[in-house]
PDB file of C-alpha atoms in Angstrom:
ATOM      1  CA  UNK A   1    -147.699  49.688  80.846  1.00 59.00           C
ATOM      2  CA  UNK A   2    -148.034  49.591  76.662  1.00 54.00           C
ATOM      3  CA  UNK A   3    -144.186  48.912  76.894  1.00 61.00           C
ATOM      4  CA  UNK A   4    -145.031  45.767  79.292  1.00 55.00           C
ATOM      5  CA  UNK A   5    -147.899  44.456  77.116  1.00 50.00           C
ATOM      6  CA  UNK A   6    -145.815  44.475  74.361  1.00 51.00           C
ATOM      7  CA  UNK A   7    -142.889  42.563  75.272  1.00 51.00           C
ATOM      8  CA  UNK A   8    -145.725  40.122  76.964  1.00 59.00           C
ATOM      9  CA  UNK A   9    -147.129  39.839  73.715  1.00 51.00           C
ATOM     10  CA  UNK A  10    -144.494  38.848  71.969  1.00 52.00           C
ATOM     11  CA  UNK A  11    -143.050  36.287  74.878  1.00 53.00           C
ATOM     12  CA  UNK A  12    -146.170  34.716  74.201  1.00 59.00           C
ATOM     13  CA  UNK A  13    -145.679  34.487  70.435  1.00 60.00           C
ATOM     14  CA  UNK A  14    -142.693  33.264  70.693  1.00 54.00           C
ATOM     15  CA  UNK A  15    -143.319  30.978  73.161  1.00 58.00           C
ATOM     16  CA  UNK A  16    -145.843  29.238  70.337  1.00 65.00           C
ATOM     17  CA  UNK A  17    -143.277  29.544  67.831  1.00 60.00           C
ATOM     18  CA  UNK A  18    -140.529  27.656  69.682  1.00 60.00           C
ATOM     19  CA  UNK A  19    -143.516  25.191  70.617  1.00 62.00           C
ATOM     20  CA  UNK A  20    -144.550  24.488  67.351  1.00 62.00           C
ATOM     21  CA  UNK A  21    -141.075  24.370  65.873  1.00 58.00           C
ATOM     22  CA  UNK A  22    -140.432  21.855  68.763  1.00 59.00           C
ATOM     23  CA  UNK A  23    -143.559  19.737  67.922  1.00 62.00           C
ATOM     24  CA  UNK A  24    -142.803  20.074  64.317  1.00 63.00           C
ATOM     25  CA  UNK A  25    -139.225  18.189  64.837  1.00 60.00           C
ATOM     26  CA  UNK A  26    -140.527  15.537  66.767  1.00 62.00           C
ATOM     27  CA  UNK A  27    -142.930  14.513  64.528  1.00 68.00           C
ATOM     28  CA  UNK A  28    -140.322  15.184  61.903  1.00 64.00           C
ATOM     29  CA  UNK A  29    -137.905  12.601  63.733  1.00 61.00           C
ATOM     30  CA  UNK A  30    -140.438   9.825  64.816  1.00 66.00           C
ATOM     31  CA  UNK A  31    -141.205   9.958  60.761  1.00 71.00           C
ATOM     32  CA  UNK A  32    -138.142   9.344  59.989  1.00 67.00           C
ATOM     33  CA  UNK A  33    -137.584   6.755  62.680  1.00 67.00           C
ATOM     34  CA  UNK A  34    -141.121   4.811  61.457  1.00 71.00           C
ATOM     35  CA  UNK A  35    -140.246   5.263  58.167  1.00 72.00           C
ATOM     36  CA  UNK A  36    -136.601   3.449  58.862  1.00 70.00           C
ATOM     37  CA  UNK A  37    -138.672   0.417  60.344  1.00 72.00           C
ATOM     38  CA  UNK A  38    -141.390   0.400  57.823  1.00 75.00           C
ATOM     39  CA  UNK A  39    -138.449   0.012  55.253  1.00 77.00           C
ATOM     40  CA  UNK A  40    -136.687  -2.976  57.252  1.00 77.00           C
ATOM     41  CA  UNK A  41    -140.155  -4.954  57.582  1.00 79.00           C
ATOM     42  CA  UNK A  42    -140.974  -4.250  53.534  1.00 85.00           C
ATOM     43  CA  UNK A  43    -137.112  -5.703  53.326  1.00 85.00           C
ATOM     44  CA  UNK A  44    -138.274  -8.727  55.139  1.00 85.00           C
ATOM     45  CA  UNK A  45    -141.730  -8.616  53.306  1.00 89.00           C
ATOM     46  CA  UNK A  46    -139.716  -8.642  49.900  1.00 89.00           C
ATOM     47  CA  UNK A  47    -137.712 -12.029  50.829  1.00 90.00           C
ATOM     48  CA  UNK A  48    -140.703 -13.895  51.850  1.00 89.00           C
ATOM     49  CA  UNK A  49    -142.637 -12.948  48.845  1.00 93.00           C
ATOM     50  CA  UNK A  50    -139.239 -14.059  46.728  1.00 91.00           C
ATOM     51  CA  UNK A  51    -139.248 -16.914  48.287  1.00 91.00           C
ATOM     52  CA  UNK A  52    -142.657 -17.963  47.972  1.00 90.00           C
ATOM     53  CA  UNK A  53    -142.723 -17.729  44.208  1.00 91.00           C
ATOM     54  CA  UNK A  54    -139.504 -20.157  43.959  1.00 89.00           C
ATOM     55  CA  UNK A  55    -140.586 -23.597  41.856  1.00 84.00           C
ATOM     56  CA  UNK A  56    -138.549 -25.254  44.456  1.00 84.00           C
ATOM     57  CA  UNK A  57    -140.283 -24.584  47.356  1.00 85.00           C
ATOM     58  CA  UNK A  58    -143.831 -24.966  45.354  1.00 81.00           C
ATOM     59  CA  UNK A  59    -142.584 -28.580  44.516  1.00 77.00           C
ATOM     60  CA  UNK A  60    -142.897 -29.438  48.414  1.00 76.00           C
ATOM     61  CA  UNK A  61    -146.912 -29.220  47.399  1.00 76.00           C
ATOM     62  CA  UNK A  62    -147.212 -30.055  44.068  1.00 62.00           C
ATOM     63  CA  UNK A  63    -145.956 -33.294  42.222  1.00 50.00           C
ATOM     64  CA  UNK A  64    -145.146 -32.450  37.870  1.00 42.00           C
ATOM     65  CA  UNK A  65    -148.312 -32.431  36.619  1.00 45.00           C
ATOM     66  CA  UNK A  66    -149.209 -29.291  39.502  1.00 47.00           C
ATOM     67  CA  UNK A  67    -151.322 -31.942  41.666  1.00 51.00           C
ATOM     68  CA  UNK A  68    -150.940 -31.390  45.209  1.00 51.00           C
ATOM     69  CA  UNK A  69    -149.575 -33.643  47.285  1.00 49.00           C
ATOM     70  CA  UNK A  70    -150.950 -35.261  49.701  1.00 48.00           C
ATOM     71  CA  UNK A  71    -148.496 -35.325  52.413  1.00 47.00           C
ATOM     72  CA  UNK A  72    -145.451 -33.796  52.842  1.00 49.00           C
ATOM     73  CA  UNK A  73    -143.401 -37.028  52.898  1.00 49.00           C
ATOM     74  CA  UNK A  74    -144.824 -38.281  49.543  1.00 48.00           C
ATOM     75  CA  UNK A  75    -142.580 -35.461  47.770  1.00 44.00           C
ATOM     76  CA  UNK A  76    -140.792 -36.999  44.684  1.00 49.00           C
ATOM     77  CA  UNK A  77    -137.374 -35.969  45.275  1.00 53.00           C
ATOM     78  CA  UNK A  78    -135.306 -36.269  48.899  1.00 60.00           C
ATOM     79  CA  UNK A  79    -132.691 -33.853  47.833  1.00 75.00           C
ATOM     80  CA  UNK A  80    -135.575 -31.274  47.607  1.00 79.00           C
ATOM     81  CA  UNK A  81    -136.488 -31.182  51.193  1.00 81.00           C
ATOM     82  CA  UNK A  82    -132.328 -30.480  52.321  1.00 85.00           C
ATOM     83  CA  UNK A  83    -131.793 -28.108  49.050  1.00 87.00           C
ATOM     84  CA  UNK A  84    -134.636 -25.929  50.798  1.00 90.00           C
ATOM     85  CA  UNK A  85    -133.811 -26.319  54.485  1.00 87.00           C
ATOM     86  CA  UNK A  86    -130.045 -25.300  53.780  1.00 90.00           C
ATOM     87  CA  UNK A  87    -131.393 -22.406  51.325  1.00 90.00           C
ATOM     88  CA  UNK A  88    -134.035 -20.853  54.198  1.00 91.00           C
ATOM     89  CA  UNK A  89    -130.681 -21.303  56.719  1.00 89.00           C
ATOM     90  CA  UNK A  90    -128.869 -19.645  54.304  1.00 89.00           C
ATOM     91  CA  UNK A  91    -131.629 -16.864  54.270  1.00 88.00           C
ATOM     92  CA  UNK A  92    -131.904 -16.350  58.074  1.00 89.00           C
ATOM     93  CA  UNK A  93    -128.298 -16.167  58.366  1.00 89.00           C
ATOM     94  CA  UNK A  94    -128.438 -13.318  56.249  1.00 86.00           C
ATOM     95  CA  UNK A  95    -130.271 -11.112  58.246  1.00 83.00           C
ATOM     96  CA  UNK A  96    -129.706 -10.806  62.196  1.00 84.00           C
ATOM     97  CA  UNK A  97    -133.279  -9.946  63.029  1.00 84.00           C
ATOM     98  CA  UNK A  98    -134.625 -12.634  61.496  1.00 88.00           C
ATOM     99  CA  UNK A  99    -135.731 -15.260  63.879  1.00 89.00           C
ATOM    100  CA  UNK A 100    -136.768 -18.276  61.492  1.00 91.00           C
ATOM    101  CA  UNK A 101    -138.136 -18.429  58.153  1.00 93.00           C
ATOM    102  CA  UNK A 102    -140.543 -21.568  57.333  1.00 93.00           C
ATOM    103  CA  UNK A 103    -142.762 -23.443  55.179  1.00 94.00           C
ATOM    104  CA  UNK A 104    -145.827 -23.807  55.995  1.00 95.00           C
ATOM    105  CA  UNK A 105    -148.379 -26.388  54.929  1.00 93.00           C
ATOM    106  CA  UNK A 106    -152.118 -25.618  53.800  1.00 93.00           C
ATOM    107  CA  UNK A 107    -153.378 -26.994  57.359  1.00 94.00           C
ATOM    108  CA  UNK A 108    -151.132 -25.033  59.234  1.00 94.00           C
ATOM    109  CA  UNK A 109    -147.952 -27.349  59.886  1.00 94.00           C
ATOM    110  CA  UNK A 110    -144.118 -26.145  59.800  1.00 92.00           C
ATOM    111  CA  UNK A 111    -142.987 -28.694  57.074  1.00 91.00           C
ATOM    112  CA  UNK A 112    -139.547 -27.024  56.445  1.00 91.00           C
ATOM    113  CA  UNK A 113    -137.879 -24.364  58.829  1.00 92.00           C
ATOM    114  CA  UNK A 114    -134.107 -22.890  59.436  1.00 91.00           C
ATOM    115  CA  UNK A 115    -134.784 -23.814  62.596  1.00 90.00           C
ATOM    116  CA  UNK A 116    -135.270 -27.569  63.036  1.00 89.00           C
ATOM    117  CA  UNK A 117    -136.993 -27.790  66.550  1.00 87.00           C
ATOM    118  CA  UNK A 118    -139.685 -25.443  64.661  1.00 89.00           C
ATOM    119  CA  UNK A 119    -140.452 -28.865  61.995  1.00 89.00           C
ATOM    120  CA  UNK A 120    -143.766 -30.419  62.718  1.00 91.00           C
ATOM    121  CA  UNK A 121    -145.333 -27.396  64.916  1.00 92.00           C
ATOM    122  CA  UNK A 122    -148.838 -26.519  64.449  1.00 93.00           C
ATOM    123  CA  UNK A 123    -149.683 -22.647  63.751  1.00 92.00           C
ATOM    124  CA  UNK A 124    -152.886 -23.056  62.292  1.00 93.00           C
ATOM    125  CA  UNK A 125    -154.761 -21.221  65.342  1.00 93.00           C
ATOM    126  CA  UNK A 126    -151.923 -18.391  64.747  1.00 92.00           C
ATOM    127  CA  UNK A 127    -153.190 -15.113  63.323  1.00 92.00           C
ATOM    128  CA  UNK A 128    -151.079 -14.837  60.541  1.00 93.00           C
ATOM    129  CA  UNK A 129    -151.392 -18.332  58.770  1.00 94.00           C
ATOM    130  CA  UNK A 130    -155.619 -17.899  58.959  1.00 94.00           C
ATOM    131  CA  UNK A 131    -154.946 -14.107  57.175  1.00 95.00           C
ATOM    132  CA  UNK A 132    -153.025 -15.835  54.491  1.00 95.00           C
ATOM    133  CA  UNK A 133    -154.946 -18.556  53.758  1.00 95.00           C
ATOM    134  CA  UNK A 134    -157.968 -16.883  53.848  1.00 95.00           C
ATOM    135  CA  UNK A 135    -157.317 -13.748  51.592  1.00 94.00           C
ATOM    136  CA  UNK A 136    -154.267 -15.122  49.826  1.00 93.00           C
ATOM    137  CA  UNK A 137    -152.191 -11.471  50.047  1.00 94.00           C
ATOM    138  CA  UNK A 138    -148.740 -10.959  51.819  1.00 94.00           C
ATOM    139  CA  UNK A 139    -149.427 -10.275  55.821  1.00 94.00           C
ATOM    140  CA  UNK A 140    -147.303  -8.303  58.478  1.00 91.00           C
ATOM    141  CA  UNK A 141    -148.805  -9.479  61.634  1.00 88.00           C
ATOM    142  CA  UNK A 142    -148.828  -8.215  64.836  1.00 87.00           C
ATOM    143  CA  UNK A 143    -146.577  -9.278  67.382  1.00 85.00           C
ATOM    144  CA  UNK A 144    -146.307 -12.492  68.891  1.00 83.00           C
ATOM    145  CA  UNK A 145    -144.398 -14.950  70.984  1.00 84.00           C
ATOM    146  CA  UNK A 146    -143.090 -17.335  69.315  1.00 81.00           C
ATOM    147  CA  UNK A 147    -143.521 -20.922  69.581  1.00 74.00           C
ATOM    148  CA  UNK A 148    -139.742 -22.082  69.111  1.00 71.00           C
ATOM    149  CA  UNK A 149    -138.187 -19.494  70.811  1.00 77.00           C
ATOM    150  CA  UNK A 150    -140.226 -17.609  73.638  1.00 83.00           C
ATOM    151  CA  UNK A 151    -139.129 -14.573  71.983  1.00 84.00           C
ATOM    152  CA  UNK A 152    -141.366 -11.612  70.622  1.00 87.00           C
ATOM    153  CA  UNK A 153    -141.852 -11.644  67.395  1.00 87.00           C
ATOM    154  CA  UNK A 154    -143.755 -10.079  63.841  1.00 89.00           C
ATOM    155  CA  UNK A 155    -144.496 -12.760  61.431  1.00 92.00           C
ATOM    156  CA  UNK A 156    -144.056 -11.575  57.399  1.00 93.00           C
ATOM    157  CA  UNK A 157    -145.658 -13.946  55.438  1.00 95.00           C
ATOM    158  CA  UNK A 158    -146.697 -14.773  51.576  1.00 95.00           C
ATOM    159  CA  UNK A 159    -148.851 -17.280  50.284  1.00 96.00           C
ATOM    160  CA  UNK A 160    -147.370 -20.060  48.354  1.00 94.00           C
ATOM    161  CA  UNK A 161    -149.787 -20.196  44.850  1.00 92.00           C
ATOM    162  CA  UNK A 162    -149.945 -23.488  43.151  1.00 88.00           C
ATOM    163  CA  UNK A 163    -150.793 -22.806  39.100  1.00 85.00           C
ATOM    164  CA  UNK A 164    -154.628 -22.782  39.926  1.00 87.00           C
ATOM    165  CA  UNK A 165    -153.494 -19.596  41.966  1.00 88.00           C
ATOM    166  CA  UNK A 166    -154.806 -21.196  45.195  1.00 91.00           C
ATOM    167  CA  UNK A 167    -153.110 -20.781  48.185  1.00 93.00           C
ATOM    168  CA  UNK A 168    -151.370 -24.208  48.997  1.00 92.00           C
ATOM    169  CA  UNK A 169    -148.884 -23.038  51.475  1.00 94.00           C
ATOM    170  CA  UNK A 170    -147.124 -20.205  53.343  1.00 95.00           C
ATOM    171  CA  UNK A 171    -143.579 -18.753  53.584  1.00 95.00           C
ATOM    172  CA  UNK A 172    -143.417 -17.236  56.893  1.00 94.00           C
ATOM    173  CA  UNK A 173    -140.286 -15.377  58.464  1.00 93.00           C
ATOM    174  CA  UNK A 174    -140.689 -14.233  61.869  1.00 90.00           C
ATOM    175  CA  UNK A 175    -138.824 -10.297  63.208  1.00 89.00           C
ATOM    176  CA  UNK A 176    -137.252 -10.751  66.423  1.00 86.00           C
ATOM    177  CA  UNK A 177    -139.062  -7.344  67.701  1.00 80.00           C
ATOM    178  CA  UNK A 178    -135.881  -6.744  70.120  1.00 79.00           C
ATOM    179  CA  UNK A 179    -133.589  -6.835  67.210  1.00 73.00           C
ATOM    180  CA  UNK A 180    -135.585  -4.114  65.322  1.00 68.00           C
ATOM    181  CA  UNK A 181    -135.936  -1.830  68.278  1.00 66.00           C
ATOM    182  CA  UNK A 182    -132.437  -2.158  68.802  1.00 66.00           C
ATOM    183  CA  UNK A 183    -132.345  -0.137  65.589  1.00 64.00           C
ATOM    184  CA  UNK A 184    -133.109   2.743  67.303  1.00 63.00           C
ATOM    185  CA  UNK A 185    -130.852   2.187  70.209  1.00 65.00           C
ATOM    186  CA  UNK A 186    -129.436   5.773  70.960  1.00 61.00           C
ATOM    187  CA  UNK A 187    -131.612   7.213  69.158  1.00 62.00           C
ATOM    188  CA  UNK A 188    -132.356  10.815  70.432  1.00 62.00           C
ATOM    189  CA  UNK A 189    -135.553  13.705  68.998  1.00 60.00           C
ATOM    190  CA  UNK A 190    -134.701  16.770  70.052  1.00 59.00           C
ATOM    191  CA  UNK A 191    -130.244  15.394  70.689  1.00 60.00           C
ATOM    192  CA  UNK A 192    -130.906  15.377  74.328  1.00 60.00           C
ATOM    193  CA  UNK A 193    -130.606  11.926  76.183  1.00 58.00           C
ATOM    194  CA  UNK A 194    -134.095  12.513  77.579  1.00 56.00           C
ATOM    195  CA  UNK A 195    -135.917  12.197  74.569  1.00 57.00           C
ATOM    196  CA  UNK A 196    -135.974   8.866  72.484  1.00 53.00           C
ATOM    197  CA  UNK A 197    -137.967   7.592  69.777  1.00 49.00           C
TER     198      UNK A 197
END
């Protein structure tokens, strides 16, 4: 009977060990996982906030003496408008999970895109332009579907200062979501084909 408590005893510890070691490596492996995606999202982040302190695209809202423009169209240069549109294609192209990258005016209209059916489109009732303008920090929004494409995606944005430091624009790119999940496309915890991130 001692002899039968024992080795139940010590089932049952090791029954919690294996457990915990098991629990342990998941969350060990989903860190690592999050930690991967965190790191291609600050990527993104990083690009956005680049391109959001270039004097090129700040001259889109500003004339030479830092006075903002009025509209779009009254900017002072027409090479300008194609240097930028060829620079954010340029940009996307780069990067497969990137579904656009844009310009964004101060009242919430796409004034220069990648994509061109995105030009003129109003995303002023859109989460992430109102975060922007209103606090005037970088913004990882949650997902959404977007308006060009019908696809899923996270907006990354950064507010375009003008030399006041007042927010007169925003430089959004937008994460296909199915591109970055496809990052952990077989994928496996525990090396077993029934457990995936």
């Amino acid at each position: 009977m001692c002899i039968g408590l024992l080795v139940s005893f010590n089932v049952s510890i090791a029954k919690e060990s294996i457990q915990t070691l098991t629990e342990t490596t998941i969350e060990d492996n989903l860190k690592i996982y999050k930690t991967l995606l965190d790191s291609k999202m600050e990527q993104q982040l990083v690009r956005v906030e680049r391109l959001a302190k270039d004097h090129m695209i700040g001259s889109l809202f500003e004339d030479d003496h830092g006075h903002e423009h009025s509209q779009f169209e009254e900017k002072s240069e027409a090479n300008t408008y194609e240097i930028i549109t060829e620079n954010l294609i340029s940009e996307k192209e780069l990067e497969e999970m990137i579904d656009n990258i844009s310009i964004i005016n101060n009242k919430g209209i796409i004034v220069a895109s990648a994509n061109e059916s995105a030009l003129g489109m109003d995303v002023s009732e859109r989460t992430y332009f109102q975060k922007v303008m209103e606090t005037g920090e970088k913004y990882i929004g949650e997902s959404v579907i977007s308006k060009d494409t019908g696809e899923a995606v996270v907006p990354v944005c950064a507010p375009v200062l003008n030399i006041k430091g007042e927010v007169q624009g925003i430089v959004s790119a937008t994460i296909a979501t199915r591109l970055v999940a496809a990052e952990l496309d077989g994928k496996t915890i525990l090396n077993t084909k029934e457990t995936y991130p």
